[in-house]
PDB file of C-alpha atoms and ligand atoms in Angstrom:
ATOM      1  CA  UNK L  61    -115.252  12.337  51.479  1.00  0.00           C
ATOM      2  CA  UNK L  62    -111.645  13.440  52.554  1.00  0.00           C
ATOM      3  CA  UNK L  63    -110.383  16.611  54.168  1.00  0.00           C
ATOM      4  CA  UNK L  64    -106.789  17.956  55.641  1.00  0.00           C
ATOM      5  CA  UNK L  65    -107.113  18.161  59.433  1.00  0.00           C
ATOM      6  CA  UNK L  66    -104.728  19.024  62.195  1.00  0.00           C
ATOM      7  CA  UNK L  67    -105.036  16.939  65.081  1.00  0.00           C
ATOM      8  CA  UNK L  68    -105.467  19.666  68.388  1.00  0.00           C
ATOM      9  CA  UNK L  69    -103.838  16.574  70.544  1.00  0.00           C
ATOM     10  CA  UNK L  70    -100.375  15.588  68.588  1.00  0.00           C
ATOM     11  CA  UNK L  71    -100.200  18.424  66.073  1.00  0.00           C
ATOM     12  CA  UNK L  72    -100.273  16.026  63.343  1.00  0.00           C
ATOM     13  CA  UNK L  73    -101.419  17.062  59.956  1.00  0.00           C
ATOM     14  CA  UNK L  74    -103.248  14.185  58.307  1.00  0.00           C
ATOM     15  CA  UNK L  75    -105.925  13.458  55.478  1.00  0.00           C
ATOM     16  CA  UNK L  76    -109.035  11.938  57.554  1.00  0.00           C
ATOM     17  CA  UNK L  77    -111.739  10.437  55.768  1.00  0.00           C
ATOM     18  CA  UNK L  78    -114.917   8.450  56.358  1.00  0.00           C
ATOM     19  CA  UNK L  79    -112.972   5.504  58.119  1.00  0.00           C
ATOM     20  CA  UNK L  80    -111.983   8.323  60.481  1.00  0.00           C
ATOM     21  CA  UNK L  81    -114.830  10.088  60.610  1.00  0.00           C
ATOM     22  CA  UNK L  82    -118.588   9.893  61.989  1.00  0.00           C
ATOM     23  CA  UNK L  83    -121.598  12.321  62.356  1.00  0.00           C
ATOM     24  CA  UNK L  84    -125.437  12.495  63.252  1.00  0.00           C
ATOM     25  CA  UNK L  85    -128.358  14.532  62.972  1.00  0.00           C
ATOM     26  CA  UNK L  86    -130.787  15.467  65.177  1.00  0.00           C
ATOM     27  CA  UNK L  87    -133.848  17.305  63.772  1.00  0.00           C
ATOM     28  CA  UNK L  88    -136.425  19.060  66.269  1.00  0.00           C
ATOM     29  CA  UNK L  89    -138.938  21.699  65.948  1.00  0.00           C
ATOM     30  CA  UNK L  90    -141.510  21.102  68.619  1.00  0.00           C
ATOM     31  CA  UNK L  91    -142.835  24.718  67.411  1.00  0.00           C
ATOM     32  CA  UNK L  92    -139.209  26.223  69.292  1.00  0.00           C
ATOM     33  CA  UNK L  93    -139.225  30.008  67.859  1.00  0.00           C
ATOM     34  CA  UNK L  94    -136.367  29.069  65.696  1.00  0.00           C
ATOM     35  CA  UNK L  95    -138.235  26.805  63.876  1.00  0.00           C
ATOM     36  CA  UNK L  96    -137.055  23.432  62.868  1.00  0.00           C
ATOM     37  CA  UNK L  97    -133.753  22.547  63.067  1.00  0.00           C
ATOM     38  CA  UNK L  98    -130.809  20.497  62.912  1.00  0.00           C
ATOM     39  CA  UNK L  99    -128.071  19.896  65.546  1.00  0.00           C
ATOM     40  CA  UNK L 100    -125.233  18.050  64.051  1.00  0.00           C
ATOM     41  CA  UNK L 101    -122.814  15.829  65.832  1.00  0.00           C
ATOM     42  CA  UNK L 102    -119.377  15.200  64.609  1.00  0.00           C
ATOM     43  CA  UNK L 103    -116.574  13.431  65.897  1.00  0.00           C
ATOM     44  CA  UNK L 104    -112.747  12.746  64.423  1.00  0.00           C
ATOM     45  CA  UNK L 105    -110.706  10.425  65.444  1.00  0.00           C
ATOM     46  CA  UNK L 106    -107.247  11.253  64.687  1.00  0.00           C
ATOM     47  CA  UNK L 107    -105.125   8.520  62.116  1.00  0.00           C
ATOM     48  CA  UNK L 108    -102.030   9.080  64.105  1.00  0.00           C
ATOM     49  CA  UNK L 109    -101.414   5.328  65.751  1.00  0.00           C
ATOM     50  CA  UNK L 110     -99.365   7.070  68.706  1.00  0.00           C
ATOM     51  CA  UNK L 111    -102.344   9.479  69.332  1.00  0.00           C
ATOM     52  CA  UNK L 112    -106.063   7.909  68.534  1.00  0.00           C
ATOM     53  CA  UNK L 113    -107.521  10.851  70.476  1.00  0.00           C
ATOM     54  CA  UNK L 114    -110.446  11.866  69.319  1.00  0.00           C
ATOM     55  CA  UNK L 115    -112.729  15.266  68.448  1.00  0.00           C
ATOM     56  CA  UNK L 116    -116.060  15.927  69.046  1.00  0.00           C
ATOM     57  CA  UNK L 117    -118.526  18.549  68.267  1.00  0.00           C
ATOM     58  CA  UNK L 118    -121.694  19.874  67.945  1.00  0.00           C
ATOM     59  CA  UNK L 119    -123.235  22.544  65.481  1.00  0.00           C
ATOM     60  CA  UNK L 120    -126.833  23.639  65.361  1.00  0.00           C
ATOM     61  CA  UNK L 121    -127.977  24.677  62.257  1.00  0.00           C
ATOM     62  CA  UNK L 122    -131.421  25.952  60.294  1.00  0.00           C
ATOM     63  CA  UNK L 123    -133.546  23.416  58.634  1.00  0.00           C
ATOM     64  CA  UNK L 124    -135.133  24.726  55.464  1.00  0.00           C
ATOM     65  CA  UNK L 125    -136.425  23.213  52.712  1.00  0.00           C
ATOM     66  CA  UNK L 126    -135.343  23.586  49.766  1.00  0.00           C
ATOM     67  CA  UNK L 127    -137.012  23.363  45.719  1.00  0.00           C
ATOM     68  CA  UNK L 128    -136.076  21.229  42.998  1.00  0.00           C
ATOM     69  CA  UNK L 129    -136.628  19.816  40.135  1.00  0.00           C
ATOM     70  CA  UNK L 130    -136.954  16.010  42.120  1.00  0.00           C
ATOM     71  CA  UNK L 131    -139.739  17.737  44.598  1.00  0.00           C
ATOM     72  CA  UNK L 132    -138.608  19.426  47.908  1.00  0.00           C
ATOM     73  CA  UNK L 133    -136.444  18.388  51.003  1.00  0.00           C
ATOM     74  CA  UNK L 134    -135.005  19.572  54.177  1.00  0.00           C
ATOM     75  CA  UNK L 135    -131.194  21.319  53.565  1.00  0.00           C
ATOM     76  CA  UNK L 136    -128.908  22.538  56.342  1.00  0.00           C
ATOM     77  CA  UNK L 137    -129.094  26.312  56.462  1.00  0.00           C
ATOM     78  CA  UNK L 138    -127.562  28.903  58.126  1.00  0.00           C
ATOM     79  CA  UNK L 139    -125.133  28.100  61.280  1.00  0.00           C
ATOM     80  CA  UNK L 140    -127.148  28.968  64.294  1.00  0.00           C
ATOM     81  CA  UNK L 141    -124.364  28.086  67.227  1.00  0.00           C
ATOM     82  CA  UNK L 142    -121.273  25.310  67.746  1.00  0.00           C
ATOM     83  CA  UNK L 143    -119.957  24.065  70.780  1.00  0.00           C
ATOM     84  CA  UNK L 144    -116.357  22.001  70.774  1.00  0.00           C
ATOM     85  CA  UNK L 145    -117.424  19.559  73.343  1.00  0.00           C
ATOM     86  CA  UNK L 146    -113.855  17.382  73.443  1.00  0.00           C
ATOM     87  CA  UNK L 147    -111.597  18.911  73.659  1.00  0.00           C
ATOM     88  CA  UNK L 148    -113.465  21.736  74.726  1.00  0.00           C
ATOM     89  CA  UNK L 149    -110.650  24.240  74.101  1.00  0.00           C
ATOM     90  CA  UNK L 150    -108.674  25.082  71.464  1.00  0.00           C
ATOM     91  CA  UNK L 151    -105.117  25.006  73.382  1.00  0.00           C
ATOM     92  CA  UNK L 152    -102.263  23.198  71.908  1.00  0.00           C
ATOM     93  CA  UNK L 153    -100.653  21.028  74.228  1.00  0.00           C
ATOM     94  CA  UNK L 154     -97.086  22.899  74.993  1.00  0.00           C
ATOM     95  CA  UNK L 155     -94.102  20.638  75.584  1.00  0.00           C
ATOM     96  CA  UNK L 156     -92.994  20.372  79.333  1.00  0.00           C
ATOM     97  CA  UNK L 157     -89.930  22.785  78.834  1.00  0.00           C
ATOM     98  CA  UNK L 158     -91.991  25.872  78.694  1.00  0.00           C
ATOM     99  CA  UNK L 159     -92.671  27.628  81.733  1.00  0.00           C
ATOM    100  CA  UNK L 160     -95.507  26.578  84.127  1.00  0.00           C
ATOM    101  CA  UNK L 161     -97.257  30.382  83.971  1.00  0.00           C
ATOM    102  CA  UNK L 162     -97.160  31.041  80.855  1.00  0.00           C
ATOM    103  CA  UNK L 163     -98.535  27.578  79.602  1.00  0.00           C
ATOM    104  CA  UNK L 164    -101.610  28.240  82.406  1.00  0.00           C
ATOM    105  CA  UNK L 165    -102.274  31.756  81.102  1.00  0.00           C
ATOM    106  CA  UNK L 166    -101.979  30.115  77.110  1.00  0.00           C
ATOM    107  CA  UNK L 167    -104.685  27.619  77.976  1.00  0.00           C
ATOM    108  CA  UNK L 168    -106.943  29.929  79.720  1.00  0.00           C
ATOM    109  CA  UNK L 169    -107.260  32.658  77.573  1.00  0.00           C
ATOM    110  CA  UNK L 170    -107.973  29.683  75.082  1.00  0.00           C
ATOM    111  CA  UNK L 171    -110.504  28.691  77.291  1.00  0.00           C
ATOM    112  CA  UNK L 172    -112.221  31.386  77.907  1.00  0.00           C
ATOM    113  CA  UNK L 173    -111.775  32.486  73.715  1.00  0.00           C
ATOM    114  CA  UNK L 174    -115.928  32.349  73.417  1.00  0.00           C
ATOM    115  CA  UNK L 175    -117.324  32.810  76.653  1.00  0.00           C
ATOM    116  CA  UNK L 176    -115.038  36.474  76.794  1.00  0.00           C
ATOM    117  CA  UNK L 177    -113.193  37.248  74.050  1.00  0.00           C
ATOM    118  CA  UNK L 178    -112.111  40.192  76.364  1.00  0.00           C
ATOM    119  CA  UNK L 179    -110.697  38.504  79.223  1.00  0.00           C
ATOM    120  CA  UNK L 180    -108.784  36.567  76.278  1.00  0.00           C
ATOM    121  CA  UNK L 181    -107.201  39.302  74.959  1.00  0.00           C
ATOM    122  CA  UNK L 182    -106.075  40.423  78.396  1.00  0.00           C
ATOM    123  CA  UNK L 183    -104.875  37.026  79.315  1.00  0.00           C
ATOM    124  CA  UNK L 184    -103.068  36.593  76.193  1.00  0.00           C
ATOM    125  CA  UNK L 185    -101.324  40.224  76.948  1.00  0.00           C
ATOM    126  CA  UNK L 186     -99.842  38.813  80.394  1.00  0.00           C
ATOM    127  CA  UNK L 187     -98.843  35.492  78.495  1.00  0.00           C
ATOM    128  CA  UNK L 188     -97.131  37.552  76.179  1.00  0.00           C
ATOM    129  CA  UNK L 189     -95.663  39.911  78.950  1.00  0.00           C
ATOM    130  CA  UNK L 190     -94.210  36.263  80.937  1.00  0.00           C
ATOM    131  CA  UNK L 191     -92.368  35.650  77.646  1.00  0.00           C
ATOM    132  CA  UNK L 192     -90.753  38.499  77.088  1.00  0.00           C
ATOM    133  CA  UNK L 193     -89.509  38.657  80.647  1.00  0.00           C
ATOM    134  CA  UNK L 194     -88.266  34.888  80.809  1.00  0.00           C
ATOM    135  CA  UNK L 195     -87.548  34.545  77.225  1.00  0.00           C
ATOM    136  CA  UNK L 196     -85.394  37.830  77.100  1.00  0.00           C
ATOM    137  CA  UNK L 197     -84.709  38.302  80.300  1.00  0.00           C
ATOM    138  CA  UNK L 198     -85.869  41.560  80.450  1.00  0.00           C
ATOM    139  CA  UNK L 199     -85.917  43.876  83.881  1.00  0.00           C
ATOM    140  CA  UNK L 200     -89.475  44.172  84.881  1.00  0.00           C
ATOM    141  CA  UNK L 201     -91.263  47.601  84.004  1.00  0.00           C
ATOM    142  CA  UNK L 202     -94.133  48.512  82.124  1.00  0.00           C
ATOM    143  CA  UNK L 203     -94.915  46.276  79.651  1.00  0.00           C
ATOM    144  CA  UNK L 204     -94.806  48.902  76.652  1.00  0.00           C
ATOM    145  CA  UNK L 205     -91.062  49.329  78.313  1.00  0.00           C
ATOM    146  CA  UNK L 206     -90.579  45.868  78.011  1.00  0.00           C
ATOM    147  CA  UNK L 207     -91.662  45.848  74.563  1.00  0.00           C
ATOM    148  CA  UNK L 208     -89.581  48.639  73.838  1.00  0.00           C
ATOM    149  CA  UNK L 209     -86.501  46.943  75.067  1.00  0.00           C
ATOM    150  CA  UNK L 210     -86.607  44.096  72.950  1.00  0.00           C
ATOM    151  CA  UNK L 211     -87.024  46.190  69.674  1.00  0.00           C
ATOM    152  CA  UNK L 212     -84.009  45.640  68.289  1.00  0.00           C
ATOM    153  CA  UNK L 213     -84.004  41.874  68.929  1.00  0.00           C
ATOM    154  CA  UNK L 214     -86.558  40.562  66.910  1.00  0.00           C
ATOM    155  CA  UNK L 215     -88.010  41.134  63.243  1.00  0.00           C
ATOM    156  CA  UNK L 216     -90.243  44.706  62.921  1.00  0.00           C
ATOM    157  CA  UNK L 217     -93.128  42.746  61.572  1.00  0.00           C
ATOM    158  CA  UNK L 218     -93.019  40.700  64.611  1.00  0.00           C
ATOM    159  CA  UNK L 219     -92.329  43.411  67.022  1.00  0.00           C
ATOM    160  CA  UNK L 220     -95.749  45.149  65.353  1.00  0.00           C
ATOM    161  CA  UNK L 221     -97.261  42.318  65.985  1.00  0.00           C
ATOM    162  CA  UNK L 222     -96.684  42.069  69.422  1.00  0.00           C
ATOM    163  CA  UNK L 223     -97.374  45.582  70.335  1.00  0.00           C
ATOM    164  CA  UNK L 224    -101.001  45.060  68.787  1.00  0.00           C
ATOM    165  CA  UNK L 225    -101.253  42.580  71.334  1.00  0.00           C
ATOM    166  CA  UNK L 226    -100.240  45.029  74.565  1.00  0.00           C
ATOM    167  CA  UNK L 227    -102.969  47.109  73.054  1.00  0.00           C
ATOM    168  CA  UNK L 228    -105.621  45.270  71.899  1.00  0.00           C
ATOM    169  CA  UNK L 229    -105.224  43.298  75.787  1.00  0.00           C
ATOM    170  CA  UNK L 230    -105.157  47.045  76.902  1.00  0.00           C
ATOM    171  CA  UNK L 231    -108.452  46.845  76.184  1.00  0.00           C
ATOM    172  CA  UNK L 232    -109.770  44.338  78.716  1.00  0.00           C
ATOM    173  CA  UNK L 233    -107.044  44.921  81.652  1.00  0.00           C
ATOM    174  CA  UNK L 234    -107.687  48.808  81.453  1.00  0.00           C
ATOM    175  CA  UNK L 235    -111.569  49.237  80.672  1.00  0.00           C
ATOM    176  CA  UNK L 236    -112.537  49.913  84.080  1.00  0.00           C
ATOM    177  CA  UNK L 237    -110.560  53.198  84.204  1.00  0.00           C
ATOM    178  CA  UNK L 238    -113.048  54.646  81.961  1.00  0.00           C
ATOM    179  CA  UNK L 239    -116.173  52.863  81.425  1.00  0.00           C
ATOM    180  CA  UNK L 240    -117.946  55.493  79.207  1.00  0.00           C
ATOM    181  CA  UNK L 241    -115.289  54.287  76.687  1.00  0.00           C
ATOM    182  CA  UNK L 242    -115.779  50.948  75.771  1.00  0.00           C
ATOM    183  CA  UNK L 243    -114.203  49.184  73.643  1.00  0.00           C
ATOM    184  CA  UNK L 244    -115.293  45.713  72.121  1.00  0.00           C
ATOM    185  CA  UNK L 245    -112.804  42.829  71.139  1.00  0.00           C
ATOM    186  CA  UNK L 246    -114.532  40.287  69.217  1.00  0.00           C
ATOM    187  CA  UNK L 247    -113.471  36.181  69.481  1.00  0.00           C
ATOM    188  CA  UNK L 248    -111.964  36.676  65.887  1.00  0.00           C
ATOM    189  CA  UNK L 249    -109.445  39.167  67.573  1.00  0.00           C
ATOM    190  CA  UNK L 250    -109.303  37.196  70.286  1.00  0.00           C
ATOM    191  CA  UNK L 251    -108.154  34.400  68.904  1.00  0.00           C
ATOM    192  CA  UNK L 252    -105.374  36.051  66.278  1.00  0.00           C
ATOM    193  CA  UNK L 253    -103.602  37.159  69.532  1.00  0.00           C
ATOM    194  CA  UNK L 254    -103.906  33.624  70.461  1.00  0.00           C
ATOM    195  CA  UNK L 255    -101.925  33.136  67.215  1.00  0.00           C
ATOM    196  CA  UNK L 256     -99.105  35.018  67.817  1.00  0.00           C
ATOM    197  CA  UNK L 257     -98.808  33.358  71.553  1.00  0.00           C
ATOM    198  CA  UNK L 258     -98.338  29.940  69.712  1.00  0.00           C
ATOM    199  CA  UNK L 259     -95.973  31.523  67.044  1.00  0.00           C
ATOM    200  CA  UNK L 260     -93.785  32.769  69.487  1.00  0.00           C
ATOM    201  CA  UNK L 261     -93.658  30.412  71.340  1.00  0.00           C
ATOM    202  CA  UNK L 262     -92.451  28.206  67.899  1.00  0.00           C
ATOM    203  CA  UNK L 263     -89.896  30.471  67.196  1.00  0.00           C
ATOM    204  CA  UNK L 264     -88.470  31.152  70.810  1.00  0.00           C
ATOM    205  CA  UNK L 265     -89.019  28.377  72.702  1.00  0.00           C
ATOM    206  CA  UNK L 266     -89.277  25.672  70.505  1.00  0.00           C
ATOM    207  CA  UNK L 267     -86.421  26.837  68.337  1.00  0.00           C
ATOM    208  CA  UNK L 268     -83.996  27.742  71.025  1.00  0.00           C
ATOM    209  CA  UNK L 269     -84.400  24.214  72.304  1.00  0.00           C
ATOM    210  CA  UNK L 270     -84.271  22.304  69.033  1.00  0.00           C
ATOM    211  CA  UNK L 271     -81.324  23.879  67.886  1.00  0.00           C
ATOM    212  CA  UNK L 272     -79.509  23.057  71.227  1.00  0.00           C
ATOM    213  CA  UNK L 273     -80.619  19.140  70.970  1.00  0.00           C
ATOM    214  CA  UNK L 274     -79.207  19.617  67.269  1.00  0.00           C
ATOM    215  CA  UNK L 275     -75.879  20.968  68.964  1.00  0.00           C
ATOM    216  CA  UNK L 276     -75.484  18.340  71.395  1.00  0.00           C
ATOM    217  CA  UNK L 277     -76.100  15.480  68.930  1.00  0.00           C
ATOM    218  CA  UNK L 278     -73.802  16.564  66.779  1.00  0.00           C
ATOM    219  CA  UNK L 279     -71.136  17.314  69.756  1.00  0.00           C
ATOM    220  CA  UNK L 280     -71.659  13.877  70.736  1.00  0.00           C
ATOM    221  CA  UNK L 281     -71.227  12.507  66.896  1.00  0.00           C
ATOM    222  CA  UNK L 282     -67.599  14.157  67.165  1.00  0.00           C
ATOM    223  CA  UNK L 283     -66.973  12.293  70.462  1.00  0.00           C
ATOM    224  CA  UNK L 284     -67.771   9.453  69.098  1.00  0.00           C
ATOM    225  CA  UNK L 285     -65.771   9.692  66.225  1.00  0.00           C
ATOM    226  CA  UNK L 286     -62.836  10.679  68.239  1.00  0.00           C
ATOM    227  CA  UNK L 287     -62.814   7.569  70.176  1.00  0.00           C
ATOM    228  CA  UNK L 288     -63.479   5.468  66.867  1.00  0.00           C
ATOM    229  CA  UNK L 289     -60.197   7.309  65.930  1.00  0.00           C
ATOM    230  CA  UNK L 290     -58.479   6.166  68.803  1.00  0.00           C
ATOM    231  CA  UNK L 291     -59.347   2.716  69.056  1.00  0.00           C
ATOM    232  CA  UNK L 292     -57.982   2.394  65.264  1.00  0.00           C
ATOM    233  CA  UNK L 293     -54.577   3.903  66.113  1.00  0.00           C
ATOM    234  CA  UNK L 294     -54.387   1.996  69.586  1.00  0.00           C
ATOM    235  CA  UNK L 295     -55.769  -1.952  68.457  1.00  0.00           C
ATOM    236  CA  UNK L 296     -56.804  -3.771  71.236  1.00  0.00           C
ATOM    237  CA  UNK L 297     -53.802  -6.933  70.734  1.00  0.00           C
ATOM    238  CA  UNK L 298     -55.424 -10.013  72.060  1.00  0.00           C
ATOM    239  CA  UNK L 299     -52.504 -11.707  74.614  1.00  0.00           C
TER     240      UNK L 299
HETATM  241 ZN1   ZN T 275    -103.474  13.112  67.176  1.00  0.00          ZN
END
């Protein structure tokens, strides 16, 4: 069996297959109230010779048996719960160059994605906020101000996008104002603002500083070339 897989450590896409992979089963009833069940273990290890990290987890499904025409066995059923147990979150690492807070507030809304999609959503709203302000160098205000300031700087799709995000975090930062009123924001949510962090930071971050070590290899090509030049029309005469 092969699949595609991203590895969470290097970023590397890869086909991973049975060399790479391993799992287990542990099956257990001991008349829980679930019934019996299954709690699968499965770990990765990523192909990548530079990386070798590898992922583990753990998903507990229904055992049921199931008909045929052979006589009946035990299938896998319906997922009950899974746990990522390394690396426990789903953060990306960030390269060094972005800045300190808004790589901790990245990797703990991620961290926190299952346990409260809410405080997710909020934390991904302030990530979002540090970006804007050290990205674009906004003046600090509100952040719908903020996001109104940069409207004419990037695409309208993606400035939609990243007012959902002020409001959907809205949603967790402001809920004690009103507590008759409240709002859910489910991990699914959660985890498309999430997203958007990561895409942005792609295209600002990542972008602006690719492009400028694209520049300066290229400004250093024409240096060289210059003195290449020179040493041609200027010969170095042995005495
Ligand atoms: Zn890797």
């Amino acid at each position: 069996m092969s699949k595609s897989w991203q590895c969470p450590f290097c970023n590397n896409h890869s086909t991973v297959n049975n060399q790479n992979m391993s799992s287990g089963d542990l099956f257990f009833d001991n008349e829980n109230k679930l019934g019996r069940l299954n709690l699968k273990i499965e770990s990765i290890t990523c192909p990548n010779p530079d990386c070798r990290e590898f992922v583990l987890e753990a998903h507990l499904f229904e055992s049921v048996i199931k008909n045929s025409n052979f006589g009946s066995s035990y299938v896998d059923g319906s997922l009950i719960y899974s746990w990522k147990l390394h690396p426990q979150s789903t953060a990306k690492p960030l390269p060094d160059y972005i800045p300190t807070a808004i790589k901790a507030d990245y990797k703990e809304a991620c961290s926190i994605l299952n346990l409260s999609p809410k405080a997710s959503a909020t934390l991904a709203r302030r990530c979002l906020q540090g970006m804007i302000r050290n990205f674009w160098e906004v003046k600090p205000q509100n952040l719908f101000q903020e996001i109104e300031s940069i409207k004419d700087k990037v695409e309208p799709d993606t400035w939609e996008a990243i007012d959902v995000v002020r409001k959907v975090g809205n949603i967790g930062a402001h809920m004690e104002k009103d507590i008759n009123q409240i709002v859910e924001v489910d991990e699914n949510e959660a985890s498309l603002l999430i997203g958007l962090i990561e895409m942005l930071i792609e295209e600002w971050y990542v972008s602006r500083y690719e492009r400028k070590q694209r520049l300066a290899q290229i400004k250093q090509l024409g240096q060289d070339k210059d003195v290449q030049r020179k040493m041609k029309s200027n010969p170095v005469t042995p005495n």
